[in-house]
């Protein structure tokens, strides 16, 4: 009788465990589905348009791009390393317009998430640990969810880790799938260099213990296959239309970063304008610093399972994350794959001391906590992206400005702000060539563009040299919301006239390059420049309140217009978020604070 009761309790506990496992699978599936819903979001990358134009050109002409044919630097060398991605997004656009590109982005995000979770599961991490860590880590990669070829690097990075983890366990010939994967990667994005970082981590991590005759997860035969596959991967990287330029182009990219920007002052404004090369700091990426600290603690607590391979991979991705903000998502993909196993190892000594019933209760509590954590970290993402929000973020691009240029046949050549070159080449080529864009390879043109954008003394000379007669400009930098210095200078210059403005774009023409009658009908007051700066700054801070310079622009304009309530709020936001002190903003704030406290300046929501 007692034996039967004991047997019944064992069966009951087994069923409870199975039910909880099923629930964890359902919760993990829902978390991945949520990532898909977030990933299917509005098109808001600036680079997507030169990629669309490149894909269209390659398909229509059946030829590859070797020079910067869509810009005024048409003879400059152009290495279109992501040509295959260009074709894919152009086909997605043909199939479904910008909605099709939104869906493509969501598919890439969810495919990467599934691959990362599969790799974590292959490492024998528990479903609960994966549920607790992976969705949150994957949410932290959202800064990279742009319609750009880097999505392929995210997917293929996680795929390489998945295949290599499988090879550690089974040691079979599946490892050679990395060879065609690399051949694809080399034609999709220059991030293929990551493959060698991952391979190096596994070669060192598995090879050193083997050399020291220590215990390893991989057999000698499997290790030789890994070495062979790595060599073939190195050969596969040359399977591109630009195979002769691969090595020289990688060296050139490093040199490109050092030379672009010319002098220190220009580099300063470029650091704000180009988010791709923004350094990783605690101010810009605080979650990265917190994640590194938490990960280090988990690795130490789970030291019993710590392997040299994991340590090499984690350390490598941590160092890469510290270099540039654009690399931070790669670190979080690594966390999603590696950390669940160490969370299990850290908790194992505690779990082993508790009874079955207590463990079941703690497991349920862990599931509830995991859901709560996922919801907490997903709310900011939902406010930014929404669910299945397709199409184009229209105010982000010069849609009406480009139509105005085309309809009124404004004179060439065009000077444009850096991040709008792609959209203008997509909509105005071949009638117009852009001045520069996000893939600019000409150091001279790049420096000329920066000098104009920042209103350096030679700006008029540069525009004359390039025979520029029309300017299409954004109002504010997307990185921090700062207005472009050239705008207010143009508003005061008698040789240039403002002829169009909307919520974010401005169009200027040379006075002597257009018909006087047409100009008298279309000329706008310079005050409209500040109207546009104010409207775009408001749009930018609404999407990301950390754009501190945008708050400063709002504060200055509203102060000038004696809108003290709006000015006070903007000053408060700017001072709270700015990484450096702004004495003038502090002075304005101190002057307005007594008026607010006394009720002379009423804030919204207060009586």
CSV table of N, CA and C in Angstrom, one decimal, residues 192-248:
chain,number,residue,atom,x,y,z
A,192,UNK,N,30.9,40.1,-41.9
A,192,UNK,CA,31.4,38.8,-41.9
A,192,UNK,C,32.7,38.6,-41.2
A,193,UNK,N,33.4,39.7,-40.9
A,193,UNK,CA,34.6,39.6,-40.1
A,193,UNK,C,34.4,38.9,-38.7
A,194,UNK,N,33.1,39.0,-38.2
A,194,UNK,CA,32.7,38.4,-37.0
A,194,UNK,C,32.9,36.9,-37.0
A,195,UNK,N,32.7,36.3,-38.2
A,195,UNK,CA,32.9,34.8,-38.3
A,195,UNK,C,34.2,34.4,-37.8
A,196,UNK,N,35.3,35.2,-38.1
A,196,UNK,CA,36.6,34.8,-37.7
A,196,UNK,C,36.8,35.0,-36.2
A,197,UNK,N,36.1,36.0,-35.6
A,197,UNK,CA,36.2,36.2,-34.2
A,197,UNK,C,35.6,34.9,-33.5
A,198,UNK,N,34.4,34.5,-34.0
A,198,UNK,CA,33.8,33.3,-33.4
A,198,UNK,C,34.6,32.1,-33.5
A,199,UNK,N,35.1,31.9,-34.7
A,199,UNK,CA,35.9,30.7,-35.0
A,199,UNK,C,37.2,30.7,-34.1
A,200,UNK,N,37.8,31.8,-34.0
A,200,UNK,CA,39.0,31.9,-33.2
A,200,UNK,C,38.7,31.6,-31.7
A,201,UNK,N,37.5,32.0,-31.2
A,201,UNK,CA,37.2,31.7,-29.8
A,201,UNK,C,37.1,30.2,-29.6
A,202,UNK,N,36.5,29.5,-30.6
A,202,UNK,CA,36.3,28.0,-30.5
A,202,UNK,C,37.6,27.3,-30.8
A,203,UNK,N,38.4,27.8,-31.7
A,203,UNK,CA,39.7,27.2,-32.0
A,203,UNK,C,40.6,27.3,-30.7
A,204,UNK,N,40.7,28.4,-30.1
A,204,UNK,CA,41.5,28.6,-28.9
A,204,UNK,C,40.9,27.9,-27.7
A,205,UNK,N,39.6,28.1,-27.5
A,205,UNK,CA,39.0,27.5,-26.4
A,205,UNK,C,39.0,26.0,-26.3
A,206,UNK,N,38.9,25.4,-27.5
A,206,UNK,CA,38.9,23.9,-27.5
A,206,UNK,C,40.4,23.4,-27.7
A,207,UNK,N,41.2,24.2,-28.4
A,207,UNK,CA,42.5,23.7,-28.8
A,207,UNK,C,43.5,23.8,-27.6
A,208,UNK,N,43.5,24.8,-26.8
A,208,UNK,CA,44.4,24.9,-25.7
A,208,UNK,C,44.3,23.8,-24.7
A,209,UNK,N,43.0,23.5,-24.2
A,209,UNK,CA,42.9,22.4,-23.3
A,209,UNK,C,43.3,21.1,-23.9
A,210,UNK,N,43.1,20.9,-25.2
A,210,UNK,CA,43.4,19.7,-25.8
A,210,UNK,C,45.0,19.6,-25.9
A,211,UNK,N,45.6,20.7,-26.2
A,211,UNK,CA,47.1,20.7,-26.2
A,211,UNK,C,47.7,20.4,-24.8
A,212,UNK,N,47.0,20.8,-23.8
A,212,UNK,CA,47.5,20.6,-22.4
A,212,UNK,C,47.0,19.3,-21.9
A,213,UNK,N,46.4,18.5,-22.8
A,213,UNK,CA,45.8,17.1,-22.4
A,213,UNK,C,44.8,17.2,-21.3
A,214,UNK,N,44.0,18.3,-21.3
A,214,UNK,CA,42.9,18.5,-20.3
A,214,UNK,C,41.7,18.0,-20.9
A,215,UNK,N,40.7,17.8,-20.1
A,215,UNK,CA,39.4,17.3,-20.6
A,215,UNK,C,38.7,18.4,-21.5
A,216,UNK,N,38.2,18.0,-22.6
A,216,UNK,CA,37.5,18.9,-23.5
A,216,UNK,C,36.2,18.3,-24.0
A,217,UNK,N,35.2,19.1,-24.4
A,217,UNK,CA,34.0,18.6,-25.0
A,217,UNK,C,34.2,18.0,-26.4
A,218,UNK,N,35.2,18.4,-27.0
A,218,UNK,CA,35.4,18.1,-28.4
A,218,UNK,C,36.5,17.1,-28.6
A,219,UNK,N,36.3,16.1,-29.4
A,219,UNK,CA,37.3,15.1,-29.7
A,219,UNK,C,38.4,15.6,-30.6
A,220,UNK,N,39.5,15.0,-30.7
A,220,UNK,CA,40.6,15.4,-31.6
A,220,UNK,C,40.1,15.4,-33.1
A,221,UNK,N,39.3,14.4,-33.4
A,221,UNK,CA,38.8,14.3,-34.8
A,221,UNK,C,37.9,15.5,-35.1
A,222,UNK,N,37.0,15.8,-34.1
A,222,UNK,CA,36.1,16.9,-34.3
A,222,UNK,C,36.9,18.2,-34.4
A,223,UNK,N,38.0,18.3,-33.6
A,223,UNK,CA,38.8,19.5,-33.7
A,223,UNK,C,39.4,19.7,-35.0
A,224,UNK,N,39.9,18.6,-35.6
A,224,UNK,CA,40.5,18.7,-36.9
A,224,UNK,C,39.5,19.1,-38.0
A,225,UNK,N,38.3,18.7,-37.8
A,225,UNK,CA,37.2,19.1,-38.7
A,225,UNK,C,37.0,20.6,-38.6
A,226,UNK,N,37.0,21.1,-37.3
A,226,UNK,CA,36.9,22.5,-37.0
A,226,UNK,C,38.0,23.3,-37.7
A,227,UNK,N,39.2,22.8,-37.6
A,227,UNK,CA,40.3,23.5,-38.3
A,227,UNK,C,40.1,23.6,-39.8
A,228,UNK,N,39.7,22.4,-40.4
A,228,UNK,CA,39.5,22.3,-41.8
A,228,UNK,C,38.4,23.3,-42.2
A,229,UNK,N,37.3,23.3,-41.5
A,229,UNK,CA,36.2,24.2,-41.8
A,229,UNK,C,36.6,25.6,-41.7
A,230,UNK,N,37.4,26.0,-40.8
A,230,UNK,CA,37.8,27.3,-40.6
A,230,UNK,C,38.7,27.8,-41.8
A,231,UNK,N,39.5,26.9,-42.3
A,231,UNK,CA,40.3,27.2,-43.5
A,231,UNK,C,39.4,27.5,-44.7
A,232,UNK,N,38.5,26.6,-44.9
A,232,UNK,CA,37.5,26.7,-46.0
A,232,UNK,C,36.7,28.0,-45.9
A,233,UNK,N,36.3,28.3,-44.6
A,233,UNK,CA,35.6,29.6,-44.4
A,233,UNK,C,36.4,30.8,-44.9
A,234,UNK,N,37.7,30.7,-44.6
A,234,UNK,CA,38.6,31.8,-45.0
A,234,UNK,C,38.7,31.9,-46.5
A,235,UNK,N,38.6,30.8,-47.2
A,235,UNK,CA,38.5,30.8,-48.7
A,235,UNK,C,37.2,31.3,-49.2
A,236,UNK,N,36.1,30.9,-48.5
A,236,UNK,CA,34.8,31.3,-48.9
A,236,UNK,C,34.5,32.8,-48.9
A,237,UNK,N,35.3,33.5,-48.0
A,237,UNK,CA,35.1,35.0,-47.9
A,237,UNK,C,35.5,35.7,-49.2
A,238,UNK,N,36.2,35.0,-50.1
A,238,UNK,CA,36.7,35.6,-51.3
A,238,UNK,C,35.7,35.4,-52.5
A,239,UNK,N,34.6,34.7,-52.1
A,239,UNK,CA,33.6,34.4,-53.2
A,239,UNK,C,32.6,35.5,-53.4
A,240,UNK,N,33.2,36.7,-53.8
A,240,UNK,CA,32.3,37.9,-54.0
A,240,UNK,C,32.8,38.5,-55.3
A,241,UNK,N,32.0,39.4,-55.9
A,241,UNK,CA,32.4,40.2,-57.1
A,241,UNK,C,33.6,41.1,-56.8
A,242,UNK,N,33.9,41.3,-55.5
A,242,UNK,CA,34.9,42.2,-55.1
A,242,UNK,C,36.0,41.5,-54.4
A,243,UNK,N,36.3,40.2,-54.8
A,243,UNK,CA,37.2,39.4,-54.1
A,243,UNK,C,38.6,40.0,-54.0
A,244,UNK,N,39.0,40.7,-55.1
A,244,UNK,CA,40.3,41.3,-55.1
A,244,UNK,C,40.5,42.5,-54.2
A,245,UNK,N,39.3,43.0,-53.7
A,245,UNK,CA,39.3,44.2,-52.8
A,245,UNK,C,39.0,43.9,-51.4
A,246,UNK,N,38.8,42.6,-51.0
A,246,UNK,CA,38.3,42.3,-49.7
A,246,UNK,C,39.3,42.8,-48.6
A,247,UNK,N,40.5,42.3,-48.8
A,247,UNK,CA,41.5,42.6,-47.7
A,247,UNK,C,41.9,44.1,-47.8
A,248,UNK,N,42.1,44.7,-49.0
A,248,UNK,CA,42.5,46.1,-49.0
A,248,UNK,C,41.3,47.0,-48.6
